[in-house]
Short mmCIF file of C-alpha atoms and ligand atoms in Angstrom, two decimals:
data_model
loop_
_atom_site.label_atom_id
_atom_site.label_comp_id
_atom_site.label_asym_id
_atom_site.label_seq_id
_atom_site.Cartn_x
_atom_site.Cartn_y
_atom_site.Cartn_z
CA MET S 1 74.27 37.17 151.75
CA ASP S 2 70.89 38.36 152.90
CA SER S 3 68.45 36.32 154.93
CA ILE S 4 65.09 35.16 153.57
CA TRP S 5 63.48 37.94 155.59
CA LEU S 6 65.47 40.60 153.75
CA ASN S 7 64.88 38.95 150.38
CA ASP S 8 61.12 39.30 150.68
CA ASN S 9 60.08 42.49 148.91
CA LEU S 10 56.37 42.25 149.55
CA PHE S 11 56.40 44.53 152.55
CA LEU S 12 58.79 47.26 151.50
CA ASN S 13 56.21 49.91 150.50
CA SER S 14 56.77 51.77 153.74
CA LYS S 15 60.45 52.34 152.91
CA GLU S 16 59.52 55.75 151.51
CA ASN S 17 58.79 56.85 155.09
CA PHE S 18 62.50 56.93 155.84
CA LYS S 19 64.92 59.66 154.85
CA ASN S 20 68.30 60.97 155.99
CA LEU S 21 68.52 63.46 158.83
CA GLU S 22 68.91 66.79 157.06
CA TYR S 23 68.34 69.30 159.86
CA ASP S 24 68.84 69.75 163.60
CA LEU S 25 66.06 68.48 165.85
CA THR S 26 64.85 68.65 169.42
CA THR S 27 62.89 65.71 170.84
CA ASP S 28 62.05 63.93 174.09
CA VAL S 29 63.91 60.69 173.33
CA CYS S 30 66.62 60.02 170.74
CA ILE S 31 67.07 56.32 169.95
CA VAL S 32 70.27 55.23 168.22
CA GLY S 33 69.55 52.11 166.16
CA ALA S 34 66.42 50.90 164.34
CA GLY S 35 66.60 47.17 164.99
CA ILE S 36 63.71 45.48 166.77
CA PHE S 37 64.93 46.71 170.18
CA GLY S 38 65.14 50.37 169.15
CA LEU S 39 61.84 50.17 167.28
CA THR S 40 60.09 48.54 170.26
CA CYS S 41 61.31 51.33 172.55
CA GLY S 42 60.13 53.89 169.97
CA TYR S 43 56.78 52.16 169.66
CA TYR S 44 56.00 52.13 173.39
CA LEU S 45 57.22 55.70 173.91
CA ALA S 46 55.35 57.14 170.91
CA LYS S 47 52.18 55.40 172.10
CA GLN S 48 52.63 57.20 175.43
CA GLY S 49 52.72 60.54 173.61
CA LEU S 50 56.47 61.21 173.83
CA ASN S 51 58.32 62.70 170.88
CA VAL S 52 60.70 60.08 169.51
CA VAL S 53 63.48 60.32 166.94
CA ILE S 54 65.22 57.12 165.77
CA LEU S 55 68.57 57.36 163.96
CA GLU S 56 69.79 54.35 161.96
CA LYS S 57 73.15 54.16 160.21
CA GLU S 58 72.05 51.57 157.62
CA ALA S 59 69.94 52.39 154.57
CA ASP S 60 67.05 50.37 155.98
CA ILE S 61 65.60 49.44 159.37
CA ALA S 62 66.30 46.07 161.05
CA SER S 63 68.80 45.09 158.37
CA LYS S 64 71.57 43.81 160.65
CA THR S 65 71.08 41.41 163.59
CA SER S 66 67.25 41.73 163.61
CA GLY S 67 67.09 40.90 159.92
CA HIS S 68 69.37 37.87 160.19
CA THR S 69 67.88 36.12 163.22
CA THR S 70 65.99 32.83 163.18
CA ALA S 71 63.24 34.79 165.01
CA LYS S 72 62.21 32.31 167.67
CA ILE S 73 60.15 34.06 170.34
CA THR S 74 60.77 31.98 173.42
CA SER S 75 61.77 32.09 177.07
CA GLN S 76 63.67 28.83 176.51
CA HIS S 77 67.18 30.22 176.13
CA ASN S 78 68.85 26.83 175.80
CA LEU S 79 69.91 25.45 179.23
CA ILE S 80 69.88 28.57 181.38
CA TYR S 81 67.55 28.20 184.35
CA LYS S 82 69.59 25.78 186.45
CA TYR S 83 72.61 28.00 185.79
CA LEU S 84 70.63 31.09 186.86
CA ILE S 85 69.32 29.46 190.03
CA ASP S 86 72.89 28.46 190.94
CA SER S 87 74.41 31.84 190.07
CA VAL S 88 71.82 34.49 190.98
CA GLY S 89 69.26 32.56 193.04
CA MET S 90 65.66 31.39 192.68
CA GLU S 91 64.06 34.81 192.81
CA GLN S 92 66.07 36.37 189.99
CA ALA S 93 65.91 33.18 187.91
CA LYS S 94 62.13 33.30 188.23
CA GLN S 95 62.08 36.98 187.25
CA TYR S 96 64.19 36.21 184.17
CA LEU S 97 61.71 33.51 183.18
CA CYS S 98 58.61 35.62 183.87
CA ALA S 99 60.07 38.64 182.03
CA ASN S 100 60.70 36.55 178.92
CA GLN S 101 57.35 34.74 179.12
CA GLU S 102 55.65 38.12 179.44
CA ALA S 103 57.62 39.35 176.42
CA ILE S 104 56.01 36.64 174.26
CA GLU S 105 52.57 37.93 175.21
CA ASN S 106 53.66 41.59 174.79
CA ILE S 107 54.77 40.83 171.23
CA ALA S 108 51.51 39.00 170.52
CA ASN S 109 49.58 41.99 171.89
CA ILE S 110 51.48 44.50 169.73
CA ILE S 111 50.86 42.36 166.65
CA LYS S 112 47.16 42.20 167.46
CA ALA S 113 46.77 45.87 168.39
CA GLU S 114 48.59 47.10 165.28
CA ASN S 115 47.23 44.40 163.01
CA ILE S 116 50.74 43.43 161.86
CA ASP S 117 50.80 40.67 159.25
CA CYS S 118 54.10 38.98 160.20
CA ASN S 119 53.38 35.21 160.12
CA PHE S 120 53.20 35.11 163.91
CA GLU S 121 52.38 31.57 165.01
CA ARG S 122 52.43 29.67 168.26
CA GLN S 123 54.91 26.81 168.42
CA ASP S 124 56.30 24.60 171.15
CA SER S 125 60.01 25.04 171.77
CA TYR S 126 62.44 22.21 172.56
CA VAL S 127 66.01 21.83 173.80
CA TYR S 128 67.03 18.29 172.92
CA THR S 129 70.05 16.05 173.12
CA LEU S 130 71.36 13.04 171.23
CA ASN S 131 74.22 12.66 173.68
CA GLU S 132 74.08 10.35 176.71
CA ASN S 133 76.33 12.71 178.68
CA GLU S 134 73.89 15.61 178.25
CA LEU S 135 70.78 13.73 179.35
CA GLU S 136 71.23 14.40 183.04
CA LYS S 137 71.68 18.12 182.35
CA ILE S 138 68.42 18.16 180.39
CA LYS S 139 66.57 16.45 183.24
CA LEU S 140 68.05 18.82 185.83
CA GLU S 141 67.15 21.83 183.69
CA ASN S 142 63.57 20.62 183.44
CA GLU S 143 63.39 20.21 187.22
CA ALA S 144 64.85 23.70 187.64
CA VAL S 145 62.24 25.21 185.30
CA ASN S 146 59.43 23.38 187.11
CA SER S 147 60.73 24.63 190.44
CA LEU S 148 60.28 28.18 189.11
CA GLY S 149 56.60 27.45 188.56
CA PHE S 150 56.63 26.92 184.78
CA ASN S 151 55.10 23.86 183.17
CA SER S 152 57.93 22.59 181.02
CA GLU S 153 57.98 18.90 180.25
CA PHE S 154 60.73 16.29 179.88
CA VAL S 155 59.95 14.23 176.75
CA THR S 156 61.69 11.43 174.89
CA SER S 157 60.01 11.92 171.55
CA THR S 158 59.54 15.06 169.44
CA PRO S 159 58.26 15.85 165.93
CA LEU S 160 61.89 16.02 164.70
CA PRO S 161 62.78 13.60 161.87
CA PHE S 162 65.28 11.79 164.12
CA ASP S 163 65.17 10.18 167.54
CA VAL S 164 66.34 12.16 170.54
CA LEU S 165 67.50 10.81 173.88
CA GLY S 166 65.57 13.47 175.74
CA ALA S 167 64.22 17.01 175.42
CA ILE S 168 62.62 19.79 177.42
CA LYS S 169 59.43 21.11 175.91
CA PHE S 170 58.27 24.69 176.53
CA PRO S 171 54.66 24.85 175.32
CA ASN S 172 53.02 27.79 173.54
CA GLN S 173 56.05 29.78 172.51
CA ALA S 174 56.07 31.53 169.08
CA GLN S 175 57.87 32.46 165.88
CA PHE S 176 57.40 35.15 163.22
CA ASN S 177 58.94 37.07 160.33
CA PRO S 178 61.13 39.70 162.08
CA ILE S 179 61.27 42.12 159.16
CA LYS S 180 57.52 42.25 158.72
CA TYR S 181 57.22 42.80 162.47
CA ALA S 182 59.87 45.56 162.37
CA TYR S 183 57.99 47.32 159.57
CA GLY S 184 54.76 47.02 161.55
CA LEU S 185 56.46 48.71 164.52
CA ALA S 186 57.93 51.42 162.27
CA ASN S 187 54.55 52.18 160.71
CA ALA S 188 52.96 52.45 164.15
CA ILE S 189 55.76 54.77 165.35
CA ILE S 190 55.30 57.07 162.36
CA HIS S 191 51.52 56.95 162.79
CA ASN S 192 52.06 58.17 166.36
CA SER S 193 54.23 61.11 165.19
CA GLY S 194 57.60 59.43 165.75
CA GLU S 195 60.40 60.03 163.23
CA ILE S 196 62.82 57.49 161.78
CA TYR S 197 65.94 58.55 159.86
CA THR S 198 68.08 56.01 158.00
CA ASP S 199 71.53 56.34 156.41
CA THR S 200 72.25 58.50 159.45
CA LEU S 201 75.46 57.59 161.27
CA VAL S 202 75.75 58.84 164.84
CA GLN S 203 79.30 59.81 165.69
CA ASN S 204 79.05 61.20 169.19
CA ILE S 205 76.75 61.70 172.15
CA GLU S 206 77.48 64.36 174.75
CA LYS S 207 75.73 65.81 177.75
CA GLU S 208 75.05 69.55 177.56
CA ASP S 209 73.40 70.92 180.70
CA ASP S 210 70.29 68.78 181.19
CA ASN S 211 70.16 67.52 177.62
CA PHE S 212 71.97 65.09 175.37
CA ILE S 213 73.36 66.19 172.03
CA THR S 214 73.53 63.28 169.57
CA SER S 215 75.66 64.26 166.57
CA THR S 216 76.02 63.00 163.04
CA ILE S 217 78.69 64.55 160.78
CA THR S 218 76.36 67.37 159.84
CA HIS S 219 73.45 67.56 162.28
CA LYS S 220 72.48 67.34 165.93
CA VAL S 221 69.53 65.96 167.87
CA LYS S 222 68.90 67.49 171.27
CA SER S 223 66.96 65.27 173.67
CA LYS S 224 66.21 64.69 177.32
CA TYR S 225 66.89 60.96 177.03
CA VAL S 226 69.01 58.75 174.78
CA ILE S 227 68.61 55.02 174.20
CA LEU S 228 71.60 53.17 172.76
CA ALA S 229 70.05 50.44 170.62
CA SER S 230 72.98 49.92 168.31
CA HIS S 231 73.68 46.23 169.00
CA TYR S 232 77.18 46.65 170.54
CA PRO S 233 77.60 50.09 172.19
CA PHE S 234 79.92 52.24 170.10
CA ILE S 235 80.62 54.56 173.04
CA ASP S 236 83.23 53.11 175.40
CA ARG S 237 83.83 55.78 177.97
CA LEU S 238 82.20 55.11 181.34
CA GLY S 239 80.36 51.95 180.28
CA TYR S 240 83.09 49.25 180.23
CA TYR S 241 80.96 46.99 178.04
CA PHE S 242 84.03 45.98 176.07
CA LEU S 243 85.27 44.23 179.23
CA LYS S 244 81.97 42.46 179.85
CA MET S 245 80.91 41.25 176.42
CA TYR S 246 82.16 39.70 173.19
CA GLN S 247 80.54 38.87 169.85
CA SER S 248 79.74 35.52 168.31
CA THR S 249 79.07 34.74 164.66
CA SER S 250 76.57 32.07 163.71
CA TYR S 251 75.26 30.73 160.41
CA VAL S 252 71.86 29.87 158.98
CA ILE S 253 70.71 28.05 155.86
CA ALA S 254 67.16 28.01 154.47
CA VAL S 255 66.38 24.62 152.99
CA ASP S 256 63.56 23.32 150.79
CA ILE S 257 62.88 19.80 152.07
CA GLY S 258 59.63 19.32 150.13
CA SER S 259 56.34 18.62 151.84
CA LYS S 260 57.58 16.69 154.90
CA THR S 261 57.41 19.58 157.33
CA PHE S 262 57.06 19.28 161.10
CA ASP S 263 55.98 21.54 163.96
CA GLY S 264 58.10 23.07 166.71
CA MET S 265 61.30 25.07 167.22
CA TYR S 266 64.44 23.24 168.29
CA ILE S 267 67.99 23.62 169.52
CA ASN S 268 70.34 20.96 170.90
CA SER S 269 72.18 21.35 174.18
CA GLU S 270 75.56 20.03 173.02
CA GLN S 271 78.24 21.30 170.65
CA PRO S 272 78.14 21.77 167.72
CA THR S 273 74.84 23.56 168.01
CA PHE S 274 72.02 22.96 165.56
CA SER S 275 68.77 24.89 165.60
CA TYR S 276 65.64 24.28 163.52
CA ARG S 277 62.37 26.00 162.67
CA PHE S 278 60.23 26.34 159.58
CA ALA S 279 59.44 29.67 157.93
CA ASN S 280 56.92 30.62 155.26
CA PHE S 281 58.66 32.12 152.28
CA GLN S 282 57.01 32.96 148.97
CA GLY S 283 54.43 30.19 149.21
CA LYS S 284 56.85 27.55 150.53
CA LYS S 285 57.77 26.31 153.97
CA LEU S 286 61.54 26.39 154.28
CA LEU S 287 63.49 24.74 157.08
CA LEU S 288 65.89 27.16 158.77
CA VAL S 289 68.92 25.35 160.15
CA GLY S 290 71.25 27.43 162.33
CA GLY S 291 74.49 26.88 164.21
CA ALA S 292 78.26 26.52 163.63
CA ASP S 293 78.83 29.40 166.08
CA HIS S 294 82.26 30.77 166.89
CA LYS S 295 83.70 33.79 168.60
CA THR S 296 83.98 36.53 165.98
CA GLY S 297 87.50 37.00 164.71
CA SER S 298 88.66 33.54 165.84
CA LYS S 299 91.57 32.34 163.79
CA ILE S 300 89.81 29.21 162.63
CA ASP S 301 88.95 27.81 159.24
CA LEU S 302 85.46 29.12 158.51
CA SER S 303 85.13 27.65 155.05
CA ASN S 304 83.05 24.71 156.33
CA ALA S 305 80.51 26.69 158.36
CA TYR S 306 77.61 26.30 155.92
CA LYS S 307 78.73 22.80 154.90
CA ILE S 308 78.41 21.62 158.52
CA LEU S 309 74.77 22.76 158.54
CA GLU S 310 74.09 21.36 155.10
CA GLY S 311 75.71 18.02 156.00
CA GLU S 312 73.50 17.74 159.07
CA VAL S 313 70.22 18.39 157.25
CA LYS S 314 71.19 16.10 154.36
CA LYS S 315 71.46 13.20 156.80
CA TYR S 316 67.65 13.31 156.99
CA TYR S 317 66.74 14.91 153.65
CA PRO S 318 69.40 13.88 151.09
CA ASP S 319 67.52 15.53 148.20
CA CYS S 320 66.90 18.86 149.92
CA LYS S 321 67.91 22.14 148.29
CA VAL S 322 69.73 24.90 150.14
CA LEU S 323 68.18 28.14 148.86
CA TYR S 324 69.65 30.81 151.14
CA LYS S 325 72.66 31.17 153.41
CA TRP S 326 73.49 33.97 155.80
CA ASN S 327 75.29 34.73 159.02
CA THR S 328 74.87 37.11 161.89
CA GLU S 329 76.57 38.49 164.96
CA ASP S 330 75.30 38.41 168.52
CA CYS S 331 76.63 40.07 171.67
CA ILE S 332 77.39 37.55 174.41
CA THR S 333 77.61 38.58 178.06
CA LEU S 334 79.97 36.87 180.44
CA ASP S 335 77.23 35.91 182.92
CA LYS S 336 74.58 34.99 180.28
CA ILE S 337 72.26 37.85 181.33
CA PRO S 338 71.63 40.86 179.06
CA TYR S 339 72.66 44.38 180.10
CA ILE S 340 69.53 46.52 180.35
CA GLY S 341 69.10 49.92 182.00
CA GLU S 342 71.27 52.93 182.66
CA PHE S 343 74.35 53.10 180.40
CA SER S 344 76.54 54.37 183.26
CA HIS S 345 76.02 55.91 186.70
CA PHE S 346 77.80 58.96 185.29
CA MET S 347 75.37 59.45 182.40
CA PRO S 348 71.86 59.52 183.95
CA GLY S 349 69.23 59.66 181.23
CA MET S 350 71.19 57.50 178.78
CA TYR S 351 69.93 53.91 178.55
CA ILE S 352 71.16 50.75 176.93
CA GLY S 353 69.94 47.26 176.01
CA THR S 354 72.58 44.86 174.71
CA GLY S 355 74.05 41.39 175.20
CA PHE S 356 70.92 39.50 174.20
CA ASN S 357 72.97 36.29 173.86
CA LYS S 358 71.24 35.09 170.66
CA TRP S 359 67.78 35.37 172.25
CA GLY S 360 66.99 38.88 171.07
CA MET S 361 63.33 38.49 170.18
CA THR S 362 62.10 38.24 173.77
CA SER S 363 65.11 39.99 175.36
CA SER S 364 64.59 43.10 173.20
CA ASN S 365 61.00 43.35 174.39
CA VAL S 366 62.07 42.87 178.03
CA ALA S 367 64.68 45.60 177.52
CA ALA S 368 62.24 48.00 175.86
CA ASN S 369 59.76 47.63 178.73
CA ILE S 370 62.41 48.20 181.42
CA ILE S 371 63.83 51.29 179.72
CA VAL S 372 60.47 52.79 178.82
CA ASP S 373 59.36 52.33 182.43
CA ARG S 374 62.51 54.13 183.60
CA ILE S 375 61.85 57.05 181.27
CA LEU S 376 58.21 57.24 182.34
CA GLY S 377 59.17 57.02 186.03
CA ARG S 378 57.47 53.65 186.55
CA LYS S 379 58.88 50.76 188.57
CA ASN S 380 59.62 47.65 186.53
CA GLU S 381 59.53 44.44 188.55
CA TYR S 382 62.24 42.77 186.45
CA GLU S 383 64.84 45.55 186.21
CA ASN S 384 67.08 44.24 189.02
CA VAL S 385 67.90 41.04 187.14
CA PHE S 386 69.40 42.88 184.19
CA VAL S 387 71.15 45.91 185.76
CA SER S 388 73.46 47.08 182.99
CA THR S 389 76.04 48.78 185.19
CA ARG S 390 76.85 45.55 187.07
CA LEU S 391 80.52 44.71 187.07
CA HIS S 392 80.41 41.23 188.61
CA PRO S 393 80.47 39.51 185.16
CA ILE S 394 84.11 40.48 185.20
CA LYS S 395 84.55 37.88 187.96
CA ASN S 396 84.02 35.25 185.24
CA ASN S 397 87.78 35.05 185.19
CA GLN S 398 88.22 32.38 182.60
CA GLU S 399 86.29 34.17 179.87
CA LEU S 400 87.71 37.57 180.80
CA GLY S 401 91.18 36.05 180.78
CA ASN S 402 90.58 34.79 177.28
CA MET S 403 89.42 38.21 176.15
CA ILE S 404 92.40 40.00 177.62
CA LYS S 405 94.79 37.43 176.17
CA GLU S 406 93.15 37.87 172.79
CA THR S 407 93.46 41.64 173.05
CA ALA S 408 97.08 41.53 174.12
CA ASN S 409 98.00 39.07 171.39
CA SER S 410 96.27 41.16 168.84
CA LEU S 411 98.13 44.28 169.80
CA VAL S 412 101.55 42.73 169.24
CA ILE S 413 103.23 44.51 166.39
CA ASN S 414 105.63 42.89 163.91
CA LYS S 415 104.12 39.48 164.33
CA PHE S 416 104.72 38.42 160.75
CA LYS S 417 107.47 39.30 158.33
CA VAL S 418 106.69 38.50 154.74
CA PRO S 419 109.11 39.45 151.95
CA GLU S 420 107.66 41.79 149.39
CA ASP S 421 108.06 39.19 146.66
CA ASP S 422 105.71 36.89 148.51
CA LEU S 423 102.87 39.22 147.64
CA LYS S 424 102.98 37.70 144.19
CA ASN S 425 102.34 34.32 145.71
CA ILE S 426 99.04 35.21 147.35
CA GLU S 427 96.34 33.02 145.89
CA ASN S 428 93.41 34.75 144.28
CA ASP S 429 90.33 35.23 146.50
CA THR S 430 92.30 35.04 149.76
CA GLY S 431 93.41 37.57 152.35
CA HIS S 432 96.46 37.81 154.62
CA VAL S 433 98.16 40.18 157.03
CA PHE S 434 101.71 41.06 155.94
CA GLU S 435 104.44 43.35 157.03
CA TYR S 436 105.17 45.65 154.14
CA ASN S 437 107.56 48.62 154.28
CA GLY S 438 107.59 48.32 158.07
CA GLU S 439 103.78 48.53 158.35
CA LYS S 440 101.15 45.90 158.95
CA VAL S 441 99.09 45.55 155.82
CA GLY S 442 95.93 43.53 155.32
CA ILE S 443 95.77 42.35 151.74
CA TYR S 444 92.93 40.74 149.87
CA LYS S 445 93.48 39.54 146.30
CA ASP S 446 90.13 39.15 144.55
CA LYS S 447 89.12 36.47 142.04
CA ASP S 448 90.68 38.49 139.19
CA GLY S 449 93.92 39.19 141.05
CA LYS S 450 93.08 42.78 141.99
CA ILE S 451 94.67 43.75 145.32
CA PHE S 452 92.83 45.60 148.10
CA ALA S 453 95.04 46.75 150.95
CA VAL S 454 93.93 48.12 154.32
CA LYS S 455 95.53 48.83 157.67
CA PRO S 456 94.36 45.72 159.58
CA ILE S 457 94.04 47.49 162.92
CA CYS S 458 90.55 47.73 164.37
CA THR S 459 89.31 51.31 164.60
CA HIS S 460 87.58 50.52 167.91
CA LEU S 461 90.48 49.90 170.32
CA GLY S 462 93.31 48.88 168.04
CA CYS S 463 93.33 45.06 167.91
CA LEU S 464 94.87 43.27 164.96
CA LEU S 465 92.15 41.96 162.64
CA SER S 466 91.76 38.41 161.34
CA TRP S 467 90.87 37.54 157.76
CA ASN S 468 87.53 35.77 157.30
CA ASN S 469 87.83 33.82 154.08
CA LEU S 470 84.17 32.78 154.04
CA ASP S 471 82.68 36.28 153.96
CA LYS S 472 85.81 38.07 152.71
CA THR S 473 85.82 40.35 155.73
CA TRP S 474 88.30 41.60 158.32
CA ASP S 475 87.03 40.51 161.76
CA CYS S 476 88.15 41.72 165.17
CA PRO S 477 88.85 39.02 167.77
CA CYS S 478 88.50 41.47 170.66
CA HIS S 479 84.92 42.78 170.55
CA GLY S 480 83.70 41.58 167.18
CA SER S 481 83.75 44.59 164.85
CA ARG S 482 83.79 43.57 161.20
CA PHE S 483 84.89 45.34 158.01
CA ASP S 484 84.57 44.43 154.34
CA TYR S 485 87.70 43.83 152.26
CA GLU S 486 87.76 47.48 151.23
CA GLY S 487 87.72 48.47 154.89
CA HIS S 488 84.11 49.63 155.20
CA GLN S 489 82.77 49.10 158.71
CA LEU S 490 80.02 46.47 158.86
CA TYR S 491 79.46 45.75 162.56
CA ASN S 492 79.91 47.78 165.76
CA PRO S 493 81.46 48.69 168.13
CA ALA S 494 83.86 50.31 165.63
CA ILE S 495 82.14 53.15 163.81
CA ARG S 496 85.03 54.22 161.55
CA ASP S 497 86.20 52.48 158.36
CA LEU S 498 89.71 51.00 158.18
CA ASP S 499 92.47 53.14 156.73
CA GLU S 500 93.32 52.23 153.17
CA VAL S 501 96.96 51.47 152.40
CA GLU S 502 98.50 52.59 149.17
CA MET S 503 100.57 49.90 147.48
CA GLU S 504 103.55 50.88 145.42
FE1 FES W 1 87.14 46.39 169.99
FE2 FES W 1 88.07 45.69 167.63
S1 FES W 1 86.08 45.60 168.30
S2 FES W 1 89.19 46.47 169.31
#
């Protein structure tokens, strides 16, 4: 299920620029991952005259999280500023706000400088509520934002097709088509002598004297610096990100509601979350409705995820048509602040940007600027807010407790015992974990009754996987890796496929 951005073929001429890595290379900076974050780092560095090599495991750039976002470019990250003032203080809350406001203008400047045709348009952004209990929070958030020097506004009416009790309006934010933007960045990188290799899976990164050696199965890239831009870091040693972050899956539908469009970008403050924006697609304006989030790998019924979104939009547009559906994964940090900077004190020269908490359009630009400044030896005024090596998120005991509990539960062996005969009783198009010949086996029976069996143990750190009956995937409740029903790895941090199990 691809997003509308990935279904638009108009811009794909530049695909021929990408090829597999077929030889060893030496460069200044090796970037692992060609989503918008990795590409933005590559863009800034190549413009500064550094040699840049970007390695992407997928066949195309920006085809995972960047290609499945709703692509709102805003510093309004739901209700965050009162929380930040209370948790890290006024100064850092203000830096967070300024960094993200500056990111909007940085993106606008790149688009202008490189003449990127990506449907960039200014829009006001709103967090709204329909719930009496949330109204006070909305008012307090608005006061918090004003106290940081930003002109947000508390309003009681919006362009939405329904009445709200209250909303915070952030003026002059923006939205765009993320894939067209990503291709614009890639073209500019190549134009400035950068190199991008796709279908190139990095398996290891090691320090050798003063250099890093980034290895695929067959080739090596030697570099002075490495940037990990692979969504969730696939290297665990020394970073401890798996203790500080989890993944969340959310869903989007693209809906044709006819000609009654409205301006603005929206998200509500309460649960369940609904988010709205319009997007131009093949001559039409489609309404993107997002939400129905859950922790990846949760043992919940996912079959209604798209129906929840559809039901909500049909309240206001009963005749609308849902044209596209997709979902995506985001890394969520325990203290709501992304991890940006040095990967570990023990690996100087290796940098990371992750944990963008569903606000990756501005956060990726903030991250790229901080890391590029570090590489160029420049001071970045916002870097202290995002220090990636911080361990204090672990003091968020409740969330950490949940993660550890989830991990421990998932590592229990022999949890189920299902007689062999019961295999016959599996319904078509469903998946289950069974014990079979003393081994855990993950079985999916397709629509025609064909059985696919895998070892349902995550190849990252060994958690037991959950079956996702909506996408027909095996999902990890610990750190959010996902695998298709044949065991092929889809999302990090795991980088290895599941073991297949032979059925007698
Ligand atoms: Fe870490 Fe599965 S993603 S154990």
